[in-house]
Tab-separated table of N, CA, C and O in Angstrom:
chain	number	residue	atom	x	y	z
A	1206	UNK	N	-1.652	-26.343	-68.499
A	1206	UNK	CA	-2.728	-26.635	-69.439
A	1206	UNK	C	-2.433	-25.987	-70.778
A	1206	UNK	O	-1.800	-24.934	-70.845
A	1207	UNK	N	-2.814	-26.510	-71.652
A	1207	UNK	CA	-2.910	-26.131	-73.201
A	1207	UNK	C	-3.561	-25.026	-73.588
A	1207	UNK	O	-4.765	-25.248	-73.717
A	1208	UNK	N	-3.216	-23.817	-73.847
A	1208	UNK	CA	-3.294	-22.609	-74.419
A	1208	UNK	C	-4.497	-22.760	-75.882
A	1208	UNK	O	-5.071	-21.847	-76.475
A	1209	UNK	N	-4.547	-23.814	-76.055
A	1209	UNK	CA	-5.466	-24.235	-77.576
A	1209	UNK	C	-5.365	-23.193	-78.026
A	1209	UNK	O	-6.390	-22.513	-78.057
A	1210	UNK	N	-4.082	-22.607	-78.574
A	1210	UNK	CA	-3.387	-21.717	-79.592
A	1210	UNK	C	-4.248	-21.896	-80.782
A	1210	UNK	O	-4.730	-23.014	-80.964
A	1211	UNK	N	-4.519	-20.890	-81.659
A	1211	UNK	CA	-5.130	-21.044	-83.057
A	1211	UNK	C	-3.610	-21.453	-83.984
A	1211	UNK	O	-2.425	-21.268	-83.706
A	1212	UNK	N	-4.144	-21.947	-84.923
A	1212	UNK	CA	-2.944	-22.057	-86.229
A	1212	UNK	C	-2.246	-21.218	-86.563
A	1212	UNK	O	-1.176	-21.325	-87.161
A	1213	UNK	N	-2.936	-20.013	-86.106
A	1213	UNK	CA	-2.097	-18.618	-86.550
A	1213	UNK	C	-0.626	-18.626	-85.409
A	1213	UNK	O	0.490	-18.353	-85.852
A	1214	UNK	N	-0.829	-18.941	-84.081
A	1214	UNK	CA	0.079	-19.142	-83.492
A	1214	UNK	C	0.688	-20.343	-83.425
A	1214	UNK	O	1.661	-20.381	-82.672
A	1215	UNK	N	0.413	-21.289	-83.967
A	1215	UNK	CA	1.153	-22.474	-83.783
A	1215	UNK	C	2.907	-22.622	-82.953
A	1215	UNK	O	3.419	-23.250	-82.026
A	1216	UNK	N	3.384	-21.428	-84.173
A	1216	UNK	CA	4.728	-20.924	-83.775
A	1216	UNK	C	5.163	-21.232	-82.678
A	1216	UNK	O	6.030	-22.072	-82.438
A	1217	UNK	N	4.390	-20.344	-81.694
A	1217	UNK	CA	4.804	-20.674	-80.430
A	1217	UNK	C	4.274	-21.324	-79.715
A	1217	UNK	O	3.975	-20.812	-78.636
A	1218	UNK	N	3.954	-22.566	-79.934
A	1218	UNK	CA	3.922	-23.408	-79.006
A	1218	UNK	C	5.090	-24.508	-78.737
A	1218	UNK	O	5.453	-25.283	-79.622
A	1219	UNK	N	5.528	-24.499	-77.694
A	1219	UNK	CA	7.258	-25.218	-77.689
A	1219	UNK	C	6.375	-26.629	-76.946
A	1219	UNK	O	5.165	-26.757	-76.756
A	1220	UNK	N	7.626	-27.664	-76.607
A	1220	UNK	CA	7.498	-28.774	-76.236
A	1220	UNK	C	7.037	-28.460	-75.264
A	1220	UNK	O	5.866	-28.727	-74.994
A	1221	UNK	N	8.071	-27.604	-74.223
A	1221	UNK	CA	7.691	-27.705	-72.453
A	1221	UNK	C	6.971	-27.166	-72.228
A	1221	UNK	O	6.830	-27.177	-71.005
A	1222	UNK	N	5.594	-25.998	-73.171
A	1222	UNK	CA	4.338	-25.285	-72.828
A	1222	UNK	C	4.546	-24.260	-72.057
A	1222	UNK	O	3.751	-23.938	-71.173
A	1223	UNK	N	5.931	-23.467	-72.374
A	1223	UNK	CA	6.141	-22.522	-71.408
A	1223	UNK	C	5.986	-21.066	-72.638
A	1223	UNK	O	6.178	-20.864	-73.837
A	1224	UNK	N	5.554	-20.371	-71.512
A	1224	UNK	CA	5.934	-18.695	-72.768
A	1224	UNK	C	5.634	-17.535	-71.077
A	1224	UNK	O	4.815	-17.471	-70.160
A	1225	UNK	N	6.785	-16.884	-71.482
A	1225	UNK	CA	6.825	-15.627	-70.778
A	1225	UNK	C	6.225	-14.851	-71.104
A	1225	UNK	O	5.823	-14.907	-72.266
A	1226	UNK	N	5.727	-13.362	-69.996
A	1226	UNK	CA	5.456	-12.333	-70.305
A	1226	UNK	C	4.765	-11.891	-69.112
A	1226	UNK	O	4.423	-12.568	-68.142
A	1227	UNK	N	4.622	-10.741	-69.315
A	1227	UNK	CA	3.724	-10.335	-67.976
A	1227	UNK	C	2.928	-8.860	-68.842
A	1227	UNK	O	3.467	-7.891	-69.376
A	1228	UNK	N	1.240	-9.273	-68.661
A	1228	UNK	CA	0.488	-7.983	-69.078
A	1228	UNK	C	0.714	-6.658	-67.540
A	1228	UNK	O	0.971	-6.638	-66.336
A	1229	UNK	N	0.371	-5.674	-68.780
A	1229	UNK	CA	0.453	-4.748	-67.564
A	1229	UNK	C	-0.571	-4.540	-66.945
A	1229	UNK	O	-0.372	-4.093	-65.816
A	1230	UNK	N	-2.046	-4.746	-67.348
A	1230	UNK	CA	-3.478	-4.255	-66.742
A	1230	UNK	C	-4.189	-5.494	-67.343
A	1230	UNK	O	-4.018	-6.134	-68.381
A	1231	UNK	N	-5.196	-5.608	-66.126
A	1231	UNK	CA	-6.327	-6.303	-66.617
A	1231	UNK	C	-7.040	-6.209	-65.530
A	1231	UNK	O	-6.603	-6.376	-64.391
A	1232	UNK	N	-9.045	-5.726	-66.063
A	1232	UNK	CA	-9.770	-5.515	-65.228
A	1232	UNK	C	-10.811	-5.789	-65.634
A	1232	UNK	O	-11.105	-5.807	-66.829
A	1233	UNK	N	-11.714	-6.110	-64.502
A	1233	UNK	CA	-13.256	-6.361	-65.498
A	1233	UNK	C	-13.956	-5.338	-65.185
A	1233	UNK	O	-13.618	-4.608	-64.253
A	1234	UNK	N	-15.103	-5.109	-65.953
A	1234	UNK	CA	-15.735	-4.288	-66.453
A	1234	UNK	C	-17.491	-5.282	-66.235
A	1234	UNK	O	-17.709	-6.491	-66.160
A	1235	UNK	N	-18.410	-4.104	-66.194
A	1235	UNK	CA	-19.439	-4.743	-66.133
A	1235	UNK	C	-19.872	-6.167	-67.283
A	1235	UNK	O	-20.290	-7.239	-66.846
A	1236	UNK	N	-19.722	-5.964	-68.349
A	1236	UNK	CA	-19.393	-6.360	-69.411
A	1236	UNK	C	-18.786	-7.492	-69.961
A	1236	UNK	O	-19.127	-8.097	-70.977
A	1237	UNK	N	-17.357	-7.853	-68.798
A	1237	UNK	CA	-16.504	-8.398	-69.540
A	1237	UNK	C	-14.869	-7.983	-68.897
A	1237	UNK	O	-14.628	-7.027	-68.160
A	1238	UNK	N	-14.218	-8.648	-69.238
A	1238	UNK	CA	-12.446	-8.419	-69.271
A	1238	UNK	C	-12.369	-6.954	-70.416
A	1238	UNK	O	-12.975	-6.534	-71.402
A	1239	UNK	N	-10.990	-6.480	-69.366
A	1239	UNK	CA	-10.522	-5.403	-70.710
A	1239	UNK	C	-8.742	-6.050	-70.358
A	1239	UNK	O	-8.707	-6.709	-69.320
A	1240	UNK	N	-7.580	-5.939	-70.979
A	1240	UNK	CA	-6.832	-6.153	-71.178
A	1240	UNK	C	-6.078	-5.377	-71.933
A	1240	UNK	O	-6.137	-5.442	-73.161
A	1241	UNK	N	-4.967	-4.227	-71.044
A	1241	UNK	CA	-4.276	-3.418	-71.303
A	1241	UNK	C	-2.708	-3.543	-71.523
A	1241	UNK	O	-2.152	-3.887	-70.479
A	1242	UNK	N	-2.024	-3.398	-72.366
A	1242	UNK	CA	-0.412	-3.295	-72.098
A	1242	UNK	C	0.145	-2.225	-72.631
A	1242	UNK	O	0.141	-2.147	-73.859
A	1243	UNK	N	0.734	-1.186	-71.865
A	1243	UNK	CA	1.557	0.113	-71.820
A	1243	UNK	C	2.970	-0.474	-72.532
A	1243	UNK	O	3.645	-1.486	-72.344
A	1244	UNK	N	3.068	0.642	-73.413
A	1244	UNK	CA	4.440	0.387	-74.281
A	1244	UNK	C	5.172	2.350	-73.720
A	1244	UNK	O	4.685	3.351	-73.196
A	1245	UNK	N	6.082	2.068	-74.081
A	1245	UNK	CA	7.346	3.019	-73.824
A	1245	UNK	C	7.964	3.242	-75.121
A	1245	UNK	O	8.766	4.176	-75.108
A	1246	UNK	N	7.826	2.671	-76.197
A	1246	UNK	CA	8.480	2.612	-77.451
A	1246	UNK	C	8.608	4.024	-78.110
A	1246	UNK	O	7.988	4.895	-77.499
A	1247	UNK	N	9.313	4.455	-79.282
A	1247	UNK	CA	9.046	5.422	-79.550
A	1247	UNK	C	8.426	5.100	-81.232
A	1247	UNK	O	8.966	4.775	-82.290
A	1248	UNK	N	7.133	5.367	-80.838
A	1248	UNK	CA	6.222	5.222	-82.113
A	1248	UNK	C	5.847	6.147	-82.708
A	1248	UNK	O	5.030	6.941	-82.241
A	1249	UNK	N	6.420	6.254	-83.994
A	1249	UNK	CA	5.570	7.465	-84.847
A	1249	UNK	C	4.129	7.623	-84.991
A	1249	UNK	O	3.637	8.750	-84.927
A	1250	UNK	N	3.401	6.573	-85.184
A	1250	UNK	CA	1.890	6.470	-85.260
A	1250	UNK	C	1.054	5.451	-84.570
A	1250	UNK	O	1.591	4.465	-84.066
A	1251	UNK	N	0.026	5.599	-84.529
A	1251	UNK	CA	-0.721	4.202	-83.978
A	1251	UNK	C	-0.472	2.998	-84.706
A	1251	UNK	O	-0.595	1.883	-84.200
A	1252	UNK	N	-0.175	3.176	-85.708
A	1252	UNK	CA	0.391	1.789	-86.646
A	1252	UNK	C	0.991	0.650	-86.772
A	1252	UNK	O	0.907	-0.480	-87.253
A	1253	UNK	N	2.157	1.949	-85.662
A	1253	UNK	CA	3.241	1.299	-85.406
A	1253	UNK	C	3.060	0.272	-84.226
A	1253	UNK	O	3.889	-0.634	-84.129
A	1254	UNK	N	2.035	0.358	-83.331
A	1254	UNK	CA	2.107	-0.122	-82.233
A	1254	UNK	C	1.064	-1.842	-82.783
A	1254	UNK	O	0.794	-2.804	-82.064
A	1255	UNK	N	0.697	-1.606	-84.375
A	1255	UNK	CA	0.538	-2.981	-84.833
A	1255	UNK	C	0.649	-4.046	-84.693
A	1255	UNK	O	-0.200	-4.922	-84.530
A	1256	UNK	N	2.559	-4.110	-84.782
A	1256	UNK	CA	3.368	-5.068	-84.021
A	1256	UNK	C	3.162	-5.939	-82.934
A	1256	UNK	O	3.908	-6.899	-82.742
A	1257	UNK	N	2.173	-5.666	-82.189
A	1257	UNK	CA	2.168	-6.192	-80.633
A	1257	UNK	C	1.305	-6.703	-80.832
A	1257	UNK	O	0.931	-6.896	-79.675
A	1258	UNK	N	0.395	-7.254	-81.591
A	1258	UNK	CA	-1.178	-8.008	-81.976
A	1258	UNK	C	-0.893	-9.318	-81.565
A	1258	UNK	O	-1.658	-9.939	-80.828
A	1259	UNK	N	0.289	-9.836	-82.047
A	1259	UNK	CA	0.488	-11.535	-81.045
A	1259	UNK	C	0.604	-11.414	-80.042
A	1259	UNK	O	-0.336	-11.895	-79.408
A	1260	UNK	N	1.519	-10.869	-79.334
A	1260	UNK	CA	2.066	-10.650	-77.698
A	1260	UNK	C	0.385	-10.613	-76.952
A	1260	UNK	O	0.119	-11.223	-75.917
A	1261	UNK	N	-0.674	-9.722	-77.772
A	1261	UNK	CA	-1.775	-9.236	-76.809
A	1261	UNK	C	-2.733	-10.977	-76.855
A	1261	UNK	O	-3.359	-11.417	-75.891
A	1262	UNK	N	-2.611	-11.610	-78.066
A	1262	UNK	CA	-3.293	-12.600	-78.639
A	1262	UNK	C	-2.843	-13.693	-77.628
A	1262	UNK	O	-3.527	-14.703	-77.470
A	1263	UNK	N	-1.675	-13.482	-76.939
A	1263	UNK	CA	-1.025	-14.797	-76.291
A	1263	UNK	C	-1.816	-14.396	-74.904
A	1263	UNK	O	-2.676	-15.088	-74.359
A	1264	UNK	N	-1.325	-13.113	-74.459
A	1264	UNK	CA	-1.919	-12.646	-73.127
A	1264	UNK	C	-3.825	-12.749	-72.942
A	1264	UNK	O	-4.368	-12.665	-71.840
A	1265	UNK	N	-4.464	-12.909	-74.038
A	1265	UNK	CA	-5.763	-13.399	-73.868
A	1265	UNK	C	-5.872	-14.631	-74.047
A	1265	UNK	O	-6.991	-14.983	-73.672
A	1266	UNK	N	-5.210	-15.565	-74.474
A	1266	UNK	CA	-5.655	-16.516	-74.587
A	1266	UNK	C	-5.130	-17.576	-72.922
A	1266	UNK	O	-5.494	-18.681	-72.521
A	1267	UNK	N	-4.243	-16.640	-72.415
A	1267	UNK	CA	-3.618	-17.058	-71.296
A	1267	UNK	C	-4.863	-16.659	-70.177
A	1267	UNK	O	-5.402	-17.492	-69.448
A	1268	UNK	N	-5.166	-15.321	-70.206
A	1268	UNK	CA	-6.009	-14.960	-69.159
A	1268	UNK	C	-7.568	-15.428	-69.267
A	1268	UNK	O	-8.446	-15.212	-68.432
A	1269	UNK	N	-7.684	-16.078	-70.427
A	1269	UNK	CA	-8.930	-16.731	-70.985
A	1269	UNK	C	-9.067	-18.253	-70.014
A	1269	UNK	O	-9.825	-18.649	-69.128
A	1270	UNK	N	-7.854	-18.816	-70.761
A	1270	UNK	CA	-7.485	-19.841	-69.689
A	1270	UNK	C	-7.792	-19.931	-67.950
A	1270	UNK	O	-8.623	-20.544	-67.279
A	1271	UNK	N	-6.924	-19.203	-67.698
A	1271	UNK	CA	-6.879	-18.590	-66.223
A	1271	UNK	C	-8.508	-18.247	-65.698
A	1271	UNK	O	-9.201	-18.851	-64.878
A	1272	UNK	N	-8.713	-17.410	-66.264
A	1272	UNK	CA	-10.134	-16.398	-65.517
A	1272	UNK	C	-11.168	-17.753	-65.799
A	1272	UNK	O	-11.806	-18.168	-64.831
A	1273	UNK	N	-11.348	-18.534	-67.320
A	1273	UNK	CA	-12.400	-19.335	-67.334
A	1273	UNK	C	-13.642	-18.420	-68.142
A	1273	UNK	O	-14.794	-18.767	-68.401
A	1274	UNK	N	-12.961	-17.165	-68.421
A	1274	UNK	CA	-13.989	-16.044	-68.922
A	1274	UNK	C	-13.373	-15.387	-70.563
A	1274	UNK	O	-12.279	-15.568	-71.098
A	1275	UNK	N	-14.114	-14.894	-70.854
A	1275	UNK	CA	-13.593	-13.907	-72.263
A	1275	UNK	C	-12.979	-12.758	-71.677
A	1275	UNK	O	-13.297	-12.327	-70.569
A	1276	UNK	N	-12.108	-12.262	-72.405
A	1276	UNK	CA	-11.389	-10.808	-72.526
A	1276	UNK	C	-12.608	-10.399	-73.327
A	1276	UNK	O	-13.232	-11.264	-73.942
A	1277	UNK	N	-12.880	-9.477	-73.348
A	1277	UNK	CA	-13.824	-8.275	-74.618
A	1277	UNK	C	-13.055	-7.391	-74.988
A	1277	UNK	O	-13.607	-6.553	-75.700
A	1278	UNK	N	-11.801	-7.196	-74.764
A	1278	UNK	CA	-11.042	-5.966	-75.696
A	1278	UNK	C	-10.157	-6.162	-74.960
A	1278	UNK	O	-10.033	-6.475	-73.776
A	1279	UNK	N	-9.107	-5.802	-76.339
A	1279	UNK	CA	-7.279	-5.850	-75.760
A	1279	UNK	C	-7.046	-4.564	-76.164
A	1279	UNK	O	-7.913	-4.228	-76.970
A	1280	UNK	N	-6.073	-3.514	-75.904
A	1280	UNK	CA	-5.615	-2.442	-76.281
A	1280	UNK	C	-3.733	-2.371	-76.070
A	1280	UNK	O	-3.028	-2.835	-75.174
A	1281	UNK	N	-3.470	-1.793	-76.984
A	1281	UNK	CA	-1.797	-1.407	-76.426
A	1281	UNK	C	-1.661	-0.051	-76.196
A	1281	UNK	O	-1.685	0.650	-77.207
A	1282	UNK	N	-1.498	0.611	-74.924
A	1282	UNK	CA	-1.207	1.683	-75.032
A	1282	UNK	C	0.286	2.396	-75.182
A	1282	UNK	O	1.436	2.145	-74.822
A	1283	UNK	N	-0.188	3.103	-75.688
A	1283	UNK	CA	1.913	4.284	-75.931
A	1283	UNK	C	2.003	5.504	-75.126
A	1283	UNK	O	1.384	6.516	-75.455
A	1284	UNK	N	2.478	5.472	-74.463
A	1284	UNK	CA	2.970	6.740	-73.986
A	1284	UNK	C	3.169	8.172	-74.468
A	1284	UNK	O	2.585	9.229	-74.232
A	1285	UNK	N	4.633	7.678	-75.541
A	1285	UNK	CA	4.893	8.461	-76.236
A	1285	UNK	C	3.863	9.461	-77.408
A	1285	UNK	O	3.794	10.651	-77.715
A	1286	UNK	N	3.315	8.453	-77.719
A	1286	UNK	CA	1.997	8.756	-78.338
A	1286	UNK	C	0.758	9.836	-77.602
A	1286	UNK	O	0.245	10.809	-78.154
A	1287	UNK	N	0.472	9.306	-76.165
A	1287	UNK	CA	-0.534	9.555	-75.298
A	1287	UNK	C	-1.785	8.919	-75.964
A	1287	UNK	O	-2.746	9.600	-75.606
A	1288	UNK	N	-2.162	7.991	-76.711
A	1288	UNK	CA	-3.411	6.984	-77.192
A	1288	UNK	C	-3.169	5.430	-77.299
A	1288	UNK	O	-2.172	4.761	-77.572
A	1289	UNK	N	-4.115	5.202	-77.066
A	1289	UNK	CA	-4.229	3.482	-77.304
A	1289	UNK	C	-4.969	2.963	-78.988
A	1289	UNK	O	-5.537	3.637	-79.847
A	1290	UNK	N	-4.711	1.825	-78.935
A	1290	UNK	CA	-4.989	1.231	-80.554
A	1290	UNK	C	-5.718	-0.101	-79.339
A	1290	UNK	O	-5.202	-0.548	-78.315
A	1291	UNK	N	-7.273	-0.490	-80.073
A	1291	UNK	CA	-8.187	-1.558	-79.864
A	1291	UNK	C	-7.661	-2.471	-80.785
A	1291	UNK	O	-7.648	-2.163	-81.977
A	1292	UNK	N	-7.141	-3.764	-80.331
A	1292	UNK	CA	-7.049	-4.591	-81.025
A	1292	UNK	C	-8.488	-5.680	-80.978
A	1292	UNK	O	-9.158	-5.901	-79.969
A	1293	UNK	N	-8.702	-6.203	-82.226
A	1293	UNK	CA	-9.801	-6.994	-82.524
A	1293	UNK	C	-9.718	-8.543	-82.889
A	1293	UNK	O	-9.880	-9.148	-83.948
A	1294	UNK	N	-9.372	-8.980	-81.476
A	1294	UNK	CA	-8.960	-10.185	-81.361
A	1294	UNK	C	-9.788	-11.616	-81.511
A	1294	UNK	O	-9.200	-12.688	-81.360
């Protein structure tokens, strides 16, 4: 099924409707979906972990699909760091 990608992703949407990846966490909450992915990177700041705002954007719109439900918050967490960054998807 069709991901109904926003324009912002258009990018990736290929012919054969395929895209890899695997999130690391996802759980619900009274509330709602939360949607977690643990990074290993070595990040100087929360800033840095910016970068990953599509990767999390694909993984909700996939588990959106899937579940039939909303995510309510994506986060990336760092290790290296020991904190997470809320992305506002």
């Amino acid at each position: 099924r069709d991901l109904d990608l926003t324009e912002e992703l258009k990018d990736y949407t290929t012919s054969d409707g395929y895209i890899q990846g695997i999130a690391d966490c996802i759980f619900k909450e009274d509330d709602g979906w939360v949607l977690v992915d643990y990074k290993t990177d070595n990040f100087r700041s929360a800033d840095d972990m910016k970068k990953y705002g599509t990767q999390l954007m694909l993984y909700k719109a996939a588990f959106e699909l899937l579940l039939g439900e909303k995510v309510k918050s994506s986060y990336i967490n760092s290790f290296k760091l020991g904190e997470g960054l809320e992305f506002d998807l």
